[in-house]
Amino acid sequence: MGRNRSCFCGKNLAQKPKTEWVEIFTKHEACVTPVLTFAEAAEHPHNKERGMFLDTPGIPEPAPSPKLSATPAEPSLVIPKLGEHTLEVLASLGYDEETAAKMAGEGVITIARKK
């Protein structure tokens, strides 16, 4: 059996896109789950239904787990905005604001706008 399984996985899985395999295995109620990217996991219907990702702008943030009804967890960290600490990090590495502005202009980094 091991040899057949290895042959199936290596050669056959590469012949069809992931979405097609998900459909095939779903019809047969097989215990198979695709490997998802982080973005795909955040958009997966099961994860959305269970609230496994917080609704944060820009970047999906995993929600506290496990989900316990008697003692529900609350998110404890505030995720920084994209580019919020870029200038501080670059300054600690010896870059000046002029160089940072040039890198931002070239699209190399993102600098968050101050409110």
PDB file of C-alpha atoms in Angstrom:
ATOM      1  CA  MET A   1       0.000   0.000   0.000  1.00  0.00           C
ATOM      2  CA  GLY A   2       2.790   2.449   0.870  1.00  0.00           C
ATOM      3  CA  ARG A   3       4.339   2.182  -2.569  1.00  0.00           C
ATOM      4  CA  ASN A   4       0.984   2.811  -4.292  1.00  0.00           C
ATOM      5  CA  ARG A   5       0.201   5.786  -2.079  1.00  0.00           C
ATOM      6  CA  SER A   6       3.615   7.319  -2.781  1.00  0.00           C
ATOM      7  CA  CYS A   7       3.140   6.859  -6.513  1.00  0.00           C
ATOM      8  CA  PHE A   8      -0.363   8.364  -6.374  1.00  0.00           C
ATOM      9  CA  CYS A   9       0.703  11.423  -4.439  1.00  0.00           C
ATOM     10  CA  GLY A  10       3.850  12.182  -6.378  1.00  0.00           C
ATOM     11  CA  LYS A  11       2.617  11.777  -9.926  1.00  0.00           C
ATOM     12  CA  ASN A  12      -1.152  12.093  -9.869  1.00  0.00           C
ATOM     13  CA  LEU A  13      -1.641  15.076  -7.572  1.00  0.00           C
ATOM     14  CA  ALA A  14       0.532  17.241  -9.815  1.00  0.00           C
ATOM     15  CA  GLN A  15      -1.731  16.532 -12.809  1.00  0.00           C
ATOM     16  CA  LYS A  16      -4.719  18.529 -11.567  1.00  0.00           C
ATOM     17  CA  PRO A  17      -5.116  21.895  -9.869  1.00  0.00           C
ATOM     18  CA  LYS A  18      -5.786  21.957  -6.135  1.00  0.00           C
ATOM     19  CA  THR A  19      -9.384  23.125  -6.612  1.00  0.00           C
ATOM     20  CA  GLU A  20     -10.187  20.093  -8.748  1.00  0.00           C
ATOM     21  CA  TRP A  21      -8.748  17.695  -6.151  1.00  0.00           C
ATOM     22  CA  VAL A  22     -10.754  19.395  -3.394  1.00  0.00           C
ATOM     23  CA  GLU A  23     -13.925  18.860  -5.421  1.00  0.00           C
ATOM     24  CA  ILE A  24     -13.073  15.197  -6.103  1.00  0.00           C
ATOM     25  CA  PHE A  25     -12.297  14.387  -2.484  1.00  0.00           C
ATOM     26  CA  THR A  26     -15.326  16.321  -1.183  1.00  0.00           C
ATOM     27  CA  LYS A  27     -17.655  14.157  -3.292  1.00  0.00           C
ATOM     28  CA  HIS A  28     -16.186  11.058  -1.669  1.00  0.00           C
ATOM     29  CA  GLU A  29     -16.187  12.421   1.880  1.00  0.00           C
ATOM     30  CA  ALA A  30     -12.475  11.680   2.076  1.00  0.00           C
ATOM     31  CA  CYS A  31     -10.485  12.991   5.003  1.00  0.00           C
ATOM     32  CA  VAL A  32      -8.296  15.230   2.843  1.00  0.00           C
ATOM     33  CA  THR A  33      -7.464  18.888   3.341  1.00  0.00           C
ATOM     34  CA  PRO A  34      -5.435  21.029   0.941  1.00  0.00           C
ATOM     35  CA  VAL A  35      -2.420  22.970   2.103  1.00  0.00           C
ATOM     36  CA  LEU A  36      -3.490  26.608   1.981  1.00  0.00           C
ATOM     37  CA  THR A  37      -1.545  29.820   1.812  1.00  0.00           C
ATOM     38  CA  PHE A  38      -2.095  32.210   4.699  1.00  0.00           C
ATOM     39  CA  ALA A  39      -4.414  34.359   2.543  1.00  0.00           C
ATOM     40  CA  GLU A  40      -6.374  31.281   1.382  1.00  0.00           C
ATOM     41  CA  ALA A  41      -6.755  30.096   4.982  1.00  0.00           C
ATOM     42  CA  ALA A  42      -8.191  33.474   5.987  1.00  0.00           C
ATOM     43  CA  GLU A  43     -10.773  33.247   3.181  1.00  0.00           C
ATOM     44  CA  HIS A  44     -11.654  29.558   3.653  1.00  0.00           C
ATOM     45  CA  PRO A  45     -15.400  29.137   4.414  1.00  0.00           C
ATOM     46  CA  HIS A  46     -14.758  26.959   7.485  1.00  0.00           C
ATOM     47  CA  ASN A  47     -12.362  29.493   8.995  1.00  0.00           C
ATOM     48  CA  LYS A  48     -14.735  32.360   8.233  1.00  0.00           C
ATOM     49  CA  GLU A  49     -17.663  30.515   9.826  1.00  0.00           C
ATOM     50  CA  ARG A  50     -15.622  29.772  12.976  1.00  0.00           C
ATOM     51  CA  GLY A  51     -14.194  33.313  13.138  1.00  0.00           C
ATOM     52  CA  MET A  52     -10.624  32.016  13.017  1.00  0.00           C
ATOM     53  CA  PHE A  53      -9.252  35.300  11.676  1.00  0.00           C
ATOM     54  CA  LEU A  54      -9.872  38.780  13.036  1.00  0.00           C
ATOM     55  CA  ASP A  55     -11.260  41.494  10.810  1.00  0.00           C
ATOM     56  CA  THR A  56      -8.198  43.732  10.676  1.00  0.00           C
ATOM     57  CA  PRO A  57      -7.514  46.062   7.754  1.00  0.00           C
ATOM     58  CA  GLY A  58      -4.711  45.039   5.422  1.00  0.00           C
ATOM     59  CA  ILE A  59      -3.425  41.801   6.901  1.00  0.00           C
ATOM     60  CA  PRO A  60      -5.443  38.824   8.148  1.00  0.00           C
ATOM     61  CA  GLU A  61      -4.720  38.226  11.816  1.00  0.00           C
ATOM     62  CA  PRO A  62      -5.313  34.798  13.386  1.00  0.00           C
ATOM     63  CA  ALA A  63      -7.844  34.932  16.195  1.00  0.00           C
ATOM     64  CA  PRO A  64      -7.055  33.467  19.603  1.00  0.00           C
ATOM     65  CA  SER A  65      -7.418  29.686  19.676  1.00  0.00           C
ATOM     66  CA  PRO A  66      -8.834  27.378  20.811  1.00  0.00           C
ATOM     67  CA  LYS A  67     -12.366  28.736  20.916  1.00  0.00           C
ATOM     68  CA  LEU A  68     -13.668  28.034  24.431  1.00  0.00           C
ATOM     69  CA  SER A  69     -17.252  28.969  25.257  1.00  0.00           C
ATOM     70  CA  ALA A  70     -16.748  29.254  29.029  1.00  0.00           C
ATOM     71  CA  THR A  71     -13.524  31.254  28.831  1.00  0.00           C
ATOM     72  CA  PRO A  72     -13.327  33.006  25.459  1.00  0.00           C
ATOM     73  CA  ALA A  73      -9.979  34.565  24.654  1.00  0.00           C
ATOM     74  CA  GLU A  74      -9.595  38.136  23.487  1.00  0.00           C
ATOM     75  CA  PRO A  75      -6.871  39.343  21.127  1.00  0.00           C
ATOM     76  CA  SER A  76      -4.034  40.699  23.231  1.00  0.00           C
ATOM     77  CA  LEU A  77      -1.811  42.344  20.657  1.00  0.00           C
ATOM     78  CA  VAL A  78      -2.363  45.366  18.497  1.00  0.00           C
ATOM     79  CA  ILE A  79      -0.972  44.711  15.051  1.00  0.00           C
ATOM     80  CA  PRO A  80       1.023  47.688  13.747  1.00  0.00           C
ATOM     81  CA  LYS A  81      -0.093  49.268  10.513  1.00  0.00           C
ATOM     82  CA  LEU A  82       1.976  48.546   7.427  1.00  0.00           C
ATOM     83  CA  GLY A  83       4.971  50.871   7.557  1.00  0.00           C
ATOM     84  CA  GLU A  84       4.170  52.174  11.043  1.00  0.00           C
ATOM     85  CA  HIS A  85       7.665  51.495  12.412  1.00  0.00           C
ATOM     86  CA  THR A  86       9.662  51.584   9.190  1.00  0.00           C
ATOM     87  CA  LEU A  87      11.452  54.860   9.926  1.00  0.00           C
ATOM     88  CA  GLU A  88      12.395  53.771  13.454  1.00  0.00           C
ATOM     89  CA  VAL A  89      13.750  50.433  12.248  1.00  0.00           C
ATOM     90  CA  LEU A  90      15.741  52.026   9.432  1.00  0.00           C
ATOM     91  CA  ALA A  91      17.113  54.690  11.794  1.00  0.00           C
ATOM     92  CA  SER A  92      18.277  51.956  14.177  1.00  0.00           C
ATOM     93  CA  LEU A  93      20.150  50.429  11.230  1.00  0.00           C
ATOM     94  CA  GLY A  94      21.831  53.736  10.389  1.00  0.00           C
ATOM     95  CA  TYR A  95      19.626  54.961   7.525  1.00  0.00           C
ATOM     96  CA  ASP A  96      18.671  58.624   7.439  1.00  0.00           C
ATOM     97  CA  GLU A  97      15.239  60.025   6.517  1.00  0.00           C
ATOM     98  CA  GLU A  98      16.429  61.096   3.056  1.00  0.00           C
ATOM     99  CA  THR A  99      17.473  57.533   2.195  1.00  0.00           C
ATOM    100  CA  ALA A 100      14.209  56.179   3.614  1.00  0.00           C
ATOM    101  CA  ALA A 101      12.225  58.659   1.499  1.00  0.00           C
ATOM    102  CA  LYS A 102      14.157  57.556  -1.592  1.00  0.00           C
ATOM    103  CA  MET A 103      13.467  53.879  -0.832  1.00  0.00           C
ATOM    104  CA  ALA A 104       9.780  54.674  -0.313  1.00  0.00           C
ATOM    105  CA  GLY A 105       9.680  56.545  -3.610  1.00  0.00           C
ATOM    106  CA  GLU A 106      11.156  53.504  -5.360  1.00  0.00           C
ATOM    107  CA  GLY A 107       8.565  51.229  -3.763  1.00  0.00           C
ATOM    108  CA  VAL A 108      11.157  49.326  -1.726  1.00  0.00           C
ATOM    109  CA  ILE A 109       9.540  50.152   1.618  1.00  0.00           C
ATOM    110  CA  THR A 110       6.277  51.533   2.937  1.00  0.00           C
ATOM    111  CA  ILE A 111       6.106  54.400   5.393  1.00  0.00           C
ATOM    112  CA  ALA A 112       2.809  54.873   7.215  1.00  0.00           C
ATOM    113  CA  ARG A 113       1.424  58.388   7.136  1.00  0.00           C
ATOM    114  CA  LYS A 114       1.048  60.037  10.501  1.00  0.00           C
ATOM    115  CA  LYS A 115      -2.409  61.237  11.420  1.00  0.00           C
TER     116      LYS A 115
END
